[in-house]
CSV table of N, CA, C and O in Angstrom, one decimal:
chain,number,residue,atom,x,y,z
A,1,THR,N,-13.4,10.5,-21.4
A,1,THR,CA,-12.5,10.3,-20.3
A,1,THR,C,-13.0,9.1,-19.4
A,1,THR,O,-14.2,8.9,-19.3
A,2,GLN,N,-12.1,8.5,-18.8
A,2,GLN,CA,-12.5,7.4,-18.0
A,2,GLN,C,-12.6,7.9,-16.5
A,2,GLN,O,-11.7,8.6,-16.0
A,3,THR,N,-13.7,7.5,-15.8
A,3,THR,CA,-13.8,7.8,-14.4
A,3,THR,C,-13.0,6.8,-13.6
A,3,THR,O,-13.1,5.6,-13.8
A,4,ARG,N,-12.2,7.3,-12.7
A,4,ARG,CA,-11.4,6.5,-11.9
A,4,ARG,C,-11.9,6.3,-10.5
A,4,ARG,O,-12.3,7.3,-9.9
A,5,ASP,N,-11.9,5.1,-10.0
A,5,ASP,CA,-12.4,4.8,-8.7
A,5,ASP,C,-11.3,5.0,-7.7
A,5,ASP,O,-10.3,4.3,-7.8
A,6,SER,N,-11.3,6.0,-6.8
A,6,SER,CA,-10.2,6.3,-5.9
A,6,SER,C,-10.1,5.2,-4.8
A,6,SER,O,-9.2,5.2,-4.1
A,7,GLU,N,-11.0,4.2,-4.8
A,7,GLU,CA,-11.0,3.2,-3.8
A,7,GLU,C,-10.1,2.0,-4.3
A,7,GLU,O,-9.8,1.2,-3.5
A,8,SER,N,-9.7,2.0,-5.5
A,8,SER,CA,-8.8,0.9,-6.0
A,8,SER,C,-7.8,1.4,-7.0
A,8,SER,O,-8.0,2.4,-7.6
A,9,ILE,N,-6.7,0.7,-7.1
A,9,ILE,CA,-5.7,1.0,-8.1
A,9,ILE,C,-5.1,-0.4,-8.6
A,9,ILE,O,-5.0,-1.3,-7.8
A,10,THR,N,-4.9,-0.5,-9.9
A,10,THR,CA,-4.4,-1.7,-10.5
A,10,THR,C,-2.9,-1.7,-10.4
A,10,THR,O,-2.2,-0.6,-10.3
A,11,LEU,N,-2.3,-2.9,-10.6
A,11,LEU,CA,-0.8,-2.9,-10.6
A,11,LEU,C,-0.3,-2.2,-11.8
A,11,LEU,O,0.8,-1.5,-11.7
A,12,GLU,N,-1.0,-2.2,-12.9
A,12,GLU,CA,-0.6,-1.4,-14.1
A,12,GLU,C,-0.6,0.1,-13.8
A,12,GLU,O,0.3,0.8,-14.2
A,13,GLU,N,-1.6,0.6,-13.1
A,13,GLU,CA,-1.6,2.0,-12.7
A,13,GLU,C,-0.5,2.4,-11.8
A,13,GLU,O,0.1,3.4,-11.9
A,14,ILE,N,-0.1,1.5,-10.8
A,14,ILE,CA,1.0,1.7,-9.9
A,14,ILE,C,2.3,1.8,-10.8
A,14,ILE,O,3.1,2.8,-10.6
A,15,GLU,N,2.5,0.9,-11.6
A,15,GLU,CA,3.7,0.9,-12.5
A,15,GLU,C,3.8,2.1,-13.4
A,15,GLU,O,4.8,2.7,-13.5
A,16,GLU,N,2.6,2.5,-13.9
A,16,GLU,CA,2.6,3.7,-14.8
A,16,GLU,C,3.0,5.0,-14.0
A,16,GLU,O,3.8,5.8,-14.4
A,17,LEU,N,2.4,5.1,-12.8
A,17,LEU,CA,2.8,6.2,-11.9
A,17,LEU,C,4.3,6.2,-11.6
A,17,LEU,O,4.9,7.3,-11.6
A,18,GLN,N,4.8,5.1,-11.2
A,18,GLN,CA,6.2,5.0,-10.9
A,18,GLN,C,7.1,5.3,-12.1
A,18,GLN,O,8.1,6.0,-11.9
A,19,ARG,N,6.7,4.9,-13.3
A,19,ARG,CA,7.5,5.1,-14.5
A,19,ARG,C,7.6,6.6,-14.8
A,19,ARG,O,8.6,7.1,-15.3
A,20,HIS,N,6.6,7.4,-14.4
A,20,HIS,CA,6.5,8.8,-14.7
A,20,HIS,C,6.9,9.6,-13.4
A,20,HIS,O,6.6,10.8,-13.4
A,21,GLY,N,7.6,9.0,-12.5
A,21,GLY,CA,8.1,9.7,-11.4
A,21,GLY,C,7.1,10.1,-10.3
A,21,GLY,O,7.5,10.8,-9.4
A,22,GLY,N,6.0,9.5,-10.3
A,22,GLY,CA,5.0,9.7,-9.2
A,22,GLY,C,5.4,9.0,-7.9
A,22,GLY,O,6.0,7.9,-8.0
A,23,ALA,N,5.1,9.7,-6.8
A,23,ALA,CA,5.4,9.1,-5.5
A,23,ALA,C,4.3,8.1,-5.2
A,23,ALA,O,3.2,8.5,-4.8
A,24,VAL,N,4.6,6.8,-5.3
A,24,VAL,CA,3.6,5.8,-5.0
A,24,VAL,C,4.2,4.9,-3.9
A,24,VAL,O,5.4,4.4,-4.1
A,25,VAL,N,3.5,4.7,-2.9
A,25,VAL,CA,3.9,3.8,-1.8
A,25,VAL,C,2.9,2.7,-1.6
A,25,VAL,O,1.7,2.9,-1.5
A,26,VAL,N,3.4,1.5,-1.7
A,26,VAL,CA,2.6,0.3,-1.4
A,26,VAL,C,2.6,0.1,0.1
A,26,VAL,O,3.7,0.0,0.7
A,27,VAL,N,1.4,0.0,0.7
A,27,VAL,CA,1.3,-0.1,2.1
A,27,VAL,C,0.6,-1.4,2.4
A,27,VAL,O,-0.5,-1.7,1.9
A,28,ASP,N,1.2,-2.2,3.3
A,28,ASP,CA,0.6,-3.4,3.8
A,28,ASP,C,0.0,-3.2,5.1
A,28,ASP,O,0.7,-3.1,6.1
A,29,SER,N,-1.4,-3.2,5.2
A,29,SER,CA,-2.1,-2.9,6.4
A,29,SER,C,-3.0,-4.1,6.8
A,29,SER,O,-4.0,-3.9,7.4
A,30,ARG,N,-2.5,-5.3,6.4
A,30,ARG,CA,-3.3,-6.5,6.8
A,30,ARG,C,-3.2,-6.6,8.3
A,30,ARG,O,-2.3,-6.2,9.0
A,31,THR,N,-4.2,-7.3,8.9
A,31,THR,CA,-4.2,-7.6,10.3
A,31,THR,C,-2.9,-8.4,10.6
A,31,THR,O,-2.4,-9.0,9.8
A,32,THR,N,-2.5,-8.3,11.9
A,32,THR,CA,-1.3,-9.0,12.3
A,32,THR,C,-1.4,-10.5,12.0
A,32,THR,O,-0.5,-11.1,11.5
A,33,ARG,N,-2.6,-11.0,12.3
A,33,ARG,CA,-2.8,-12.5,12.1
A,33,ARG,C,-2.7,-12.8,10.6
A,33,ARG,O,-1.9,-13.8,10.3
A,34,THR,N,-3.3,-12.1,9.8
A,34,THR,CA,-3.3,-12.3,8.3
A,34,THR,C,-1.9,-12.2,7.8
A,34,THR,O,-1.4,-13.0,7.0
A,35,TRP,N,-1.2,-11.1,8.3
A,35,TRP,CA,0.2,-10.8,7.9
A,35,TRP,C,1.1,-12.0,8.3
A,35,TRP,O,2.0,-12.4,7.5
A,36,GLU,N,1.0,-12.4,9.5
A,36,GLU,CA,1.9,-13.5,10.0
A,36,GLU,C,1.6,-14.8,9.4
A,36,GLU,O,2.5,-15.6,9.2
A,37,GLU,N,0.4,-15.1,8.9
A,37,GLU,CA,0.0,-16.3,8.3
A,37,GLU,C,0.3,-16.4,6.8
A,37,GLU,O,0.3,-17.4,6.2
A,38,ALA,N,0.6,-15.2,6.2
A,38,ALA,CA,0.9,-15.1,4.8
A,38,ALA,C,2.2,-15.9,4.4
A,38,ALA,O,3.2,-15.9,5.2
A,39,ASP,N,2.2,-16.5,3.3
A,39,ASP,CA,3.3,-17.2,2.8
A,39,ASP,C,4.4,-16.2,2.2
A,39,ASP,O,5.5,-16.6,2.1
A,40,GLU,N,4.0,-15.0,1.8
A,40,GLU,CA,4.9,-14.1,1.1
A,40,GLU,C,4.7,-12.7,1.7
A,40,GLU,O,3.6,-12.3,2.1
A,41,ASP,N,5.8,-11.9,1.6
A,41,ASP,CA,5.7,-10.5,1.9
A,41,ASP,C,5.5,-9.8,0.6
A,41,ASP,O,5.7,-10.3,-0.5
A,42,ILE,N,5.1,-8.5,0.7
A,42,ILE,CA,4.9,-7.7,-0.5
A,42,ILE,C,6.2,-6.9,-0.7
A,42,ILE,O,6.6,-6.1,0.2
A,43,PRO,N,6.9,-7.2,-1.8
A,43,PRO,CA,8.2,-6.5,-2.0
A,43,PRO,C,8.1,-5.0,-1.9
A,43,PRO,O,7.2,-4.4,-2.5
A,44,GLU,N,9.0,-4.3,-1.1
A,44,GLU,CA,9.0,-2.9,-1.0
A,44,GLU,C,7.8,-2.2,-0.3
A,44,GLU,O,7.7,-1.0,-0.3
A,45,ALA,N,6.9,-3.0,0.3
A,45,ALA,CA,5.8,-2.5,0.9
A,45,ALA,C,6.1,-1.9,2.3
A,45,ALA,O,7.0,-2.5,3.0
A,46,VAL,N,5.5,-0.9,2.7
A,46,VAL,CA,5.6,-0.3,4.0
A,46,VAL,C,4.6,-1.0,4.9
A,46,VAL,O,3.4,-1.0,4.6
A,47,ARG,N,5.0,-1.6,6.0
A,47,ARG,CA,4.1,-2.3,6.9
A,47,ARG,C,3.5,-1.3,7.9
A,47,ARG,O,4.3,-0.6,8.6
A,48,VAL,N,2.2,-1.2,8.0
A,48,VAL,CA,1.5,-0.4,9.0
A,48,VAL,C,0.5,-1.3,9.7
A,48,VAL,O,-0.1,-2.1,9.1
A,49,GLN,N,0.4,-1.1,11.0
A,49,GLN,CA,-0.7,-1.8,11.8
A,49,GLN,C,-2.0,-1.1,11.5
A,49,GLN,O,-2.1,0.1,11.5
A,50,PRO,N,-3.1,-1.9,11.3
A,50,PRO,CA,-4.4,-1.3,11.0
A,50,PRO,C,-4.9,-0.4,12.2
A,50,PRO,O,-5.7,0.5,12.0
A,51,GLU,N,-4.4,-0.7,13.4
A,51,GLU,CA,-4.8,0.1,14.5
A,51,GLU,C,-4.1,1.5,14.6
A,51,GLU,O,-4.6,2.3,15.3
A,52,ALA,N,-3.0,1.6,13.9
A,52,ALA,CA,-2.2,2.9,14.1
A,52,ALA,C,-1.6,3.2,12.7
A,52,ALA,O,-0.3,3.4,12.7
A,53,PRO,N,-2.3,3.3,11.6
A,53,PRO,CA,-1.7,3.5,10.3
A,53,PRO,C,-1.0,4.8,10.2
A,53,PRO,O,0.1,4.9,9.5
A,54,VAL,N,-1.5,5.9,10.7
A,54,VAL,CA,-0.9,7.2,10.5
A,54,VAL,C,0.4,7.3,11.3
A,54,VAL,O,1.4,7.7,10.7
A,55,ARG,N,0.4,6.8,12.5
A,55,ARG,CA,1.7,6.8,13.3
A,55,ARG,C,2.7,5.9,12.6
A,55,ARG,O,3.9,6.4,12.4
A,56,ASP,N,2.4,4.7,12.1
A,56,ASP,CA,3.3,3.8,11.5
A,56,ASP,C,3.8,4.4,10.2
A,56,ASP,O,5.0,4.3,9.9
A,57,ALA,N,2.9,5.1,9.4
A,57,ALA,CA,3.4,5.7,8.1
A,57,ALA,C,4.3,6.9,8.4
A,57,ALA,O,5.3,7.0,7.7
A,58,GLU,N,4.1,7.7,9.4
A,58,GLU,CA,5.0,8.8,9.8
A,58,GLU,C,6.3,8.2,10.2
A,58,GLU,O,7.4,8.7,9.8
A,59,VAL,N,6.3,7.2,11.0
A,59,VAL,CA,7.6,6.6,11.5
A,59,VAL,C,8.4,6.0,10.3
A,59,VAL,O,9.6,6.1,10.2
A,60,ALA,N,7.7,5.4,9.3
A,60,ALA,CA,8.3,4.9,8.1
A,60,ALA,C,8.7,5.9,7.1
A,60,ALA,O,9.4,5.6,6.2
A,61,GLY,N,8.3,7.2,7.3
A,61,GLY,CA,8.7,8.3,6.4
A,61,GLY,C,7.9,8.3,5.1
A,61,GLY,O,8.4,8.8,4.1
A,62,VAL,N,6.7,7.8,5.2
A,62,VAL,CA,5.9,7.9,4.0
A,62,VAL,C,5.5,9.3,3.6
A,62,VAL,O,5.0,10.1,4.5
A,63,PRO,N,5.9,9.8,2.4
A,63,PRO,CA,5.6,11.2,2.1
A,63,PRO,C,4.1,11.5,2.1
A,63,PRO,O,3.3,10.7,1.6
A,64,LYS,N,3.7,12.6,2.6
A,64,LYS,CA,2.3,13.0,2.8
A,64,LYS,C,1.7,13.2,1.4
A,64,LYS,O,0.4,13.1,1.3
A,65,THR,N,2.4,13.4,0.4
A,65,THR,CA,1.9,13.7,-1.0
A,65,THR,C,1.9,12.5,-1.8
A,65,THR,O,1.4,12.5,-3.0
A,66,ALA,N,2.3,11.3,-1.3
A,66,ALA,CA,2.4,10.1,-2.1
A,66,ALA,C,1.0,9.5,-2.3
A,66,ALA,O,0.1,9.7,-1.5
A,67,VAL,N,0.9,8.8,-3.5
A,67,VAL,CA,-0.3,8.0,-3.7
A,67,VAL,C,-0.1,6.7,-2.9
A,67,VAL,O,1.0,6.1,-3.0
A,68,LEU,N,-1.1,6.3,-2.1
A,68,LEU,CA,-0.9,5.1,-1.3
A,68,LEU,C,-1.7,4.0,-2.0
A,68,LEU,O,-2.9,4.1,-2.2
A,69,ALA,N,-1.1,2.9,-2.2
A,69,ALA,CA,-1.7,1.7,-2.7
A,69,ALA,C,-1.7,0.7,-1.5
A,69,ALA,O,-0.7,0.2,-1.1
A,70,VAL,N,-2.9,0.6,-0.9
A,70,VAL,CA,-3.0,-0.1,0.4
A,70,VAL,C,-3.6,-1.5,0.3
A,70,VAL,O,-4.7,-1.6,-0.3
A,71,LEU,N,-2.9,-2.5,0.7
A,71,LEU,CA,-3.4,-3.8,0.8
A,71,LEU,C,-4.0,-4.1,2.2
A,71,LEU,O,-3.2,-3.9,3.2
A,72,CYS,N,-5.2,-4.4,2.3
A,72,CYS,CA,-5.8,-4.5,3.6
A,72,CYS,C,-6.7,-5.8,3.7
A,72,CYS,O,-7.4,-5.9,4.7
A,73,ALA,N,-6.5,-6.7,2.8
A,73,ALA,CA,-7.3,-7.9,2.8
A,73,ALA,C,-6.7,-9.0,3.7
A,73,ALA,O,-5.6,-9.0,4.0
């Protein structure tokens, strides 16, 4: 069996989970400056502020049982 690093997830793993009905939410938690300077948005990503991710996720209706794929670079 393969040991999985819970600190990272590949695009292929996200797509596999989604194909099998798994609740996967892509979360964009880049700093405001990085987010504003970016040339592109992440399609279907939930935007949360790094300073208040739990509050923002609750407001956005992110399911508590979902797998979160978080971009924070």
